CSV table of C-alpha atoms in Angstrom, one decimal:
chain,number,residue,atom,x,y,z
Y,120,GLY,CA,31.3,-29.0,-3.5
Y,121,GLN,CA,30.7,-26.4,-6.2
Y,122,CYS,CA,27.5,-25.3,-7.8
Y,123,ALA,CA,26.3,-23.9,-11.1
Y,124,SER,CA,23.0,-22.2,-11.8
Y,125,GLY,CA,20.8,-20.7,-14.4
Y,126,VAL,CA,17.8,-18.4,-14.5
Y,127,ASN,CA,15.3,-18.0,-17.4
Y,128,HIS,CA,11.8,-16.4,-17.7
Y,129,GLY,CA,10.9,-16.9,-21.3
Y,130,CYS,CA,8.7,-13.8,-21.7
Y,131,VAL,CA,8.2,-11.6,-24.7
Y,132,PRO,CA,6.8,-8.1,-25.0
Y,133,VAL,CA,3.3,-7.9,-26.5
Y,134,GLY,CA,3.2,-4.1,-27.0
Y,135,SER,CA,5.4,-1.1,-27.5
Y,136,LYS,CA,7.5,0.6,-24.8
Y,137,ARG,CA,5.6,2.6,-22.3
Y,138,THR,CA,6.8,5.1,-19.6
Y,139,ILE,CA,6.0,5.1,-15.9
Y,140,THR,CA,5.0,8.7,-15.2
Y,141,ARG,CA,4.1,8.3,-11.5
Y,142,ALA,CA,5.2,5.7,-9.0
Y,143,GLU,CA,5.2,5.7,-5.2
Y,144,GLY,CA,7.3,2.9,-3.7
Y,145,ASN,CA,6.2,-0.3,-5.3
Y,146,VAL,CA,2.9,1.2,-6.5
Y,147,ILE,CA,2.7,2.3,-10.1
Y,148,ARG,CA,0.1,5.1,-10.3
Y,149,GLU,CA,0.4,6.2,-13.9
Y,150,ILE,CA,1.8,5.0,-17.2
Y,151,ASP,CA,2.0,7.5,-20.0
Y,152,GLY,CA,0.1,10.1,-17.9
Y,153,VAL,CA,-3.0,7.9,-17.3
Y,154,PRO,CA,-3.9,5.5,-14.5
Y,155,ALA,CA,-1.8,2.3,-14.9
Y,156,LEU,CA,-4.8,0.0,-15.3
Y,157,ASP,CA,-6.2,2.3,-18.1
Y,158,ALA,CA,-2.8,2.1,-19.9
Y,159,LEU,CA,-2.7,-1.7,-19.6
Y,160,ASN,CA,-6.4,-2.3,-20.3
Y,161,ASP,CA,-5.9,-2.9,-24.0
Y,162,TYR,CA,-3.7,-6.0,-23.3
Y,163,PHE,CA,-6.1,-7.6,-20.9
Y,164,GLU,CA,-9.0,-10.0,-21.7
Y,165,GLU,CA,-12.6,-8.8,-21.2
Y,166,ASP,CA,-13.0,-10.5,-17.8
Y,167,TRP,CA,-9.8,-9.2,-16.3
Y,168,GLU,CA,-11.4,-7.3,-13.5
Y,169,SER,CA,-13.1,-10.4,-12.0
Y,170,GLU,CA,-10.2,-12.7,-13.1
Y,171,TRP,CA,-7.2,-10.7,-11.9
Y,172,SER,CA,-5.3,-13.7,-10.6
Y,173,LYS,CA,-5.6,-15.4,-14.0
Y,174,THR,CA,-4.6,-12.1,-15.8
Y,175,SER,CA,-1.6,-11.4,-13.6
Y,176,LEU,CA,-0.3,-15.0,-13.9
Y,177,ASN,CA,-0.3,-14.6,-17.7
Y,178,LEU,CA,0.7,-11.0,-18.2
Y,179,CYS,CA,3.3,-9.0,-16.3
Y,180,LEU,CA,5.6,-6.0,-16.6
Y,181,GLY,CA,9.1,-6.0,-18.2
Y,182,PHE,CA,11.8,-3.5,-17.3
Y,183,PRO,CA,15.2,-3.1,-19.0
Y,184,THR,CA,17.7,-5.5,-17.6
Y,185,PRO,CA,20.3,-3.5,-15.5
Y,186,ASP,CA,23.8,-3.3,-17.2
Y,187,ALA,CA,25.4,-5.2,-14.3
Y,188,ILE,CA,23.6,-8.5,-15.3
Y,189,LYS,CA,22.6,-7.8,-18.9
Y,190,GLU,CA,25.4,-10.0,-20.4
Y,191,GLY,CA,24.1,-13.1,-18.5
Y,192,TYR,CA,20.4,-12.5,-18.7
Y,193,GLU,CA,17.5,-11.7,-21.0
Y,194,GLU,CA,16.5,-8.3,-22.4
Y,195,HIS,CA,13.9,-7.6,-19.6
Y,196,VAL,CA,13.6,-8.1,-15.9
Y,197,ILE,CA,10.1,-9.3,-15.1
Y,198,ARG,CA,7.8,-8.1,-12.4
Y,199,TYR,CA,4.6,-9.8,-11.4
Y,200,MET,CA,1.6,-7.5,-10.7
Y,201,ILE,CA,0.7,-8.7,-7.2
Y,202,GLY,CA,-2.2,-6.4,-6.8
Y,203,LYS,CA,-4.4,-3.7,-8.3
Y,204,ASP,CA,-6.6,-0.8,-7.0
Y,205,ASP,CA,-9.7,-0.3,-9.1
Y,206,LEU,CA,-10.4,3.0,-7.5
Y,207,SER,CA,-7.1,4.7,-8.2
Y,208,GLY,CA,-6.2,2.5,-11.3
Y,209,SER,CA,-2.8,1.6,-9.8
Y,210,VAL,CA,-0.9,-1.7,-9.8
Y,211,THR,CA,1.5,-3.0,-7.3
Y,212,ILE,CA,4.7,-4.9,-8.1
Y,213,GLN,CA,7.5,-6.4,-6.0
Y,214,SER,CA,10.1,-3.7,-6.6
Y,215,GLU,CA,10.2,0.1,-6.6
Y,216,PRO,CA,10.3,1.6,-10.1
Y,217,ARG,CA,11.3,5.2,-10.6
Y,218,ASP,CA,9.3,7.8,-12.5
Y,219,GLY,CA,10.4,7.9,-16.1
Y,220,ALA,CA,11.3,4.2,-16.2
Y,221,ASP,CA,10.7,2.3,-19.5
Y,222,VAL,CA,8.2,-0.6,-19.1
Y,223,TRP,CA,6.6,-3.2,-21.4
Y,224,ILE,CA,3.7,-5.5,-20.9
Y,225,VAL,CA,5.0,-9.0,-21.5
Y,226,ARG,CA,3.6,-12.5,-21.7
Y,227,ARG,CA,5.0,-16.0,-21.2
Y,228,ASP,CA,6.0,-17.9,-24.4
Y,229,LYS,CA,6.0,-21.7,-24.2
Y,230,GLU,CA,8.8,-22.3,-26.7
Y,231,LEU,CA,11.0,-19.6,-25.1
Y,232,ILE,CA,10.5,-21.3,-21.8
Y,233,ARG,CA,11.4,-24.7,-23.2
Y,234,GLU,CA,14.5,-23.3,-24.9
Y,235,GLY,CA,15.5,-21.4,-21.8
Y,236,LEU,CA,15.5,-24.6,-19.8
Y,237,ARG,CA,17.6,-26.3,-22.4
Y,238,ALA,CA,20.0,-23.4,-22.3
Y,239,ILE,CA,20.3,-23.6,-18.5
Y,240,SER,CA,20.9,-27.4,-18.8
Y,241,ARG,CA,23.7,-26.8,-21.3
Y,242,SER,CA,25.3,-24.1,-19.2
Y,243,ILE,CA,25.3,-26.2,-16.0
Y,244,ARG,CA,26.7,-29.2,-17.8
Y,245,ASP,CA,29.5,-27.1,-19.3
Y,246,ALA,CA,30.3,-25.7,-15.9
Y,247,ALA,CA,30.3,-29.1,-14.2
Y,248,GLY,CA,32.4,-30.7,-16.9
Y,249,ASP,CA,33.1,-34.4,-16.1
Y,250,LYS,CA,32.1,-33.9,-12.4
Y,251,LYS,CA,29.1,-35.8,-11.2
Y,252,VAL,CA,26.1,-33.7,-10.2
Y,253,LYS,CA,25.2,-34.6,-6.6
Y,254,PHE,CA,21.7,-33.0,-6.6
Y,255,ILE,CA,19.6,-30.3,-8.3
Y,256,LEU,CA,17.4,-27.6,-6.8
Y,257,GLN,CA,14.7,-26.1,-9.0
Y,258,PHE,CA,12.5,-23.1,-8.0
Y,259,GLU,CA,9.7,-22.5,-10.4
Y,260,CYS,CA,7.2,-19.7,-10.8
Y,261,VAL,CA,3.8,-21.0,-9.8
Y,262,GLY,CA,2.3,-19.6,-13.0
Y,263,ARG,CA,4.6,-21.7,-15.1
Y,264,GLY,CA,3.5,-24.7,-13.1
Y,265,LYS,CA,-0.2,-24.0,-12.8
Y,266,VAL,CA,-1.2,-21.9,-15.8
Y,267,VAL,CA,1.0,-22.1,-18.8
Y,268,PHE,CA,1.7,-25.9,-19.1
Y,269,ARG,CA,-0.6,-28.8,-18.7
Y,270,GLU,CA,0.4,-31.5,-16.3
Y,271,GLN,CA,1.7,-33.9,-18.9
Y,272,GLU,CA,3.8,-31.0,-20.5
Y,273,LYS,CA,5.3,-30.2,-17.1
Y,274,ILE,CA,6.2,-33.8,-16.5
Y,275,GLU,CA,7.8,-34.1,-19.9
Y,276,MET,CA,9.9,-31.0,-19.4
Y,277,ILE,CA,11.2,-32.1,-16.0
Y,278,ARG,CA,12.0,-35.6,-17.3
Y,279,SER,CA,13.9,-34.0,-20.2
Y,280,LEU,CA,16.0,-32.0,-17.7
Y,281,GLN,CA,16.5,-35.1,-15.5
Y,282,ASP,CA,17.7,-37.1,-18.6
Y,283,ASP,CA,20.3,-34.4,-19.1
Y,284,PHE,CA,21.8,-35.0,-15.7
Y,285,GLY,CA,20.8,-38.6,-15.0
Y,286,ARG,CA,17.5,-39.9,-13.6
Y,287,ASP,CA,19.4,-41.0,-10.4
Y,288,VAL,CA,20.3,-37.5,-9.5
Y,289,PRO,CA,18.2,-36.2,-6.5
Y,290,TRP,CA,15.9,-33.4,-7.6
Y,291,LEU,CA,14.2,-31.0,-5.1
Y,292,GLY,CA,12.1,-27.9,-5.7
Y,293,PHE,CA,8.9,-26.0,-5.3
Y,294,TYR,CA,6.6,-23.4,-6.9
Y,295,SER,CA,6.9,-19.8,-5.7
Y,296,TYR,CA,5.6,-16.3,-6.3
Y,297,GLY,CA,9.1,-14.9,-6.6
Y,298,GLU,CA,12.5,-16.5,-7.2
Y,299,ILE,CA,16.0,-15.6,-6.1
Y,300,GLY,CA,18.9,-16.6,-8.3
Y,301,PRO,CA,22.4,-15.3,-9.2
Y,302,ILE,CA,23.2,-13.6,-12.5
Y,303,ARG,CA,26.9,-13.1,-13.1
Y,304,GLN,CA,27.5,-13.8,-9.3
Y,305,LEU,CA,24.9,-11.1,-8.3
Y,306,ASN,CA,22.0,-12.4,-6.3
Y,307,SER,CA,18.9,-11.1,-8.1
Y,308,PHE,CA,15.1,-11.2,-7.5
Y,309,HIS,CA,13.0,-12.6,-10.3
Y,310,ASN,CA,9.4,-13.3,-11.3
Y,311,PHE,CA,8.0,-15.7,-13.9
Y,312,THR,CA,11.3,-17.7,-13.8
Y,313,SER,CA,12.8,-21.0,-13.4
Y,314,VAL,CA,15.9,-21.0,-11.2
Y,315,ILE,CA,18.0,-24.2,-11.4
Y,316,ILE,CA,21.0,-24.9,-9.2
Y,317,ALA,CA,23.2,-28.0,-9.5
Y,318,VAL,CA,25.6,-29.0,-6.8
Y,319,TYR,CA,28.5,-31.1,-8.0
């Protein structure tokens, strides 16, 4: 069989471009010359220190999408802040940014998420043509499943997707804290995304 896939995060910047001025491996020490948490503090709600899991599931970091996948993707690659260090003011992400890298604080946008899923569905149906889809795999960011949408909203979105392919098509998936999916034939690591793969 053949397969077609799509990836979408549906996030938008909530502030201006910032610059990583000191990073060590996957730990961002400074942004714009100050501790990373100080630079990001203006975007967080008042209880962010005690509610870090809630904060980090709503806000994340966006980096410019690499040229190799830019044509088939959104403007930013998203990185989840998996941890923080209050003493040093650093944040930890799931990749290794370089000093001097541009970065934005971004948030999820419900309508962009919905439109992104519709776009994935159209793309997969175009690729499959008149061939019958055998089954669908869907890997979804846990934040999209547990924070952004209410249970009824999630059910309605999944049913809408299932209607696009047929309710009789087997559908398997799970929630994750990091997704892997191809962009222009290049396997890429993602955060805050939905990755949908159709086998036909």
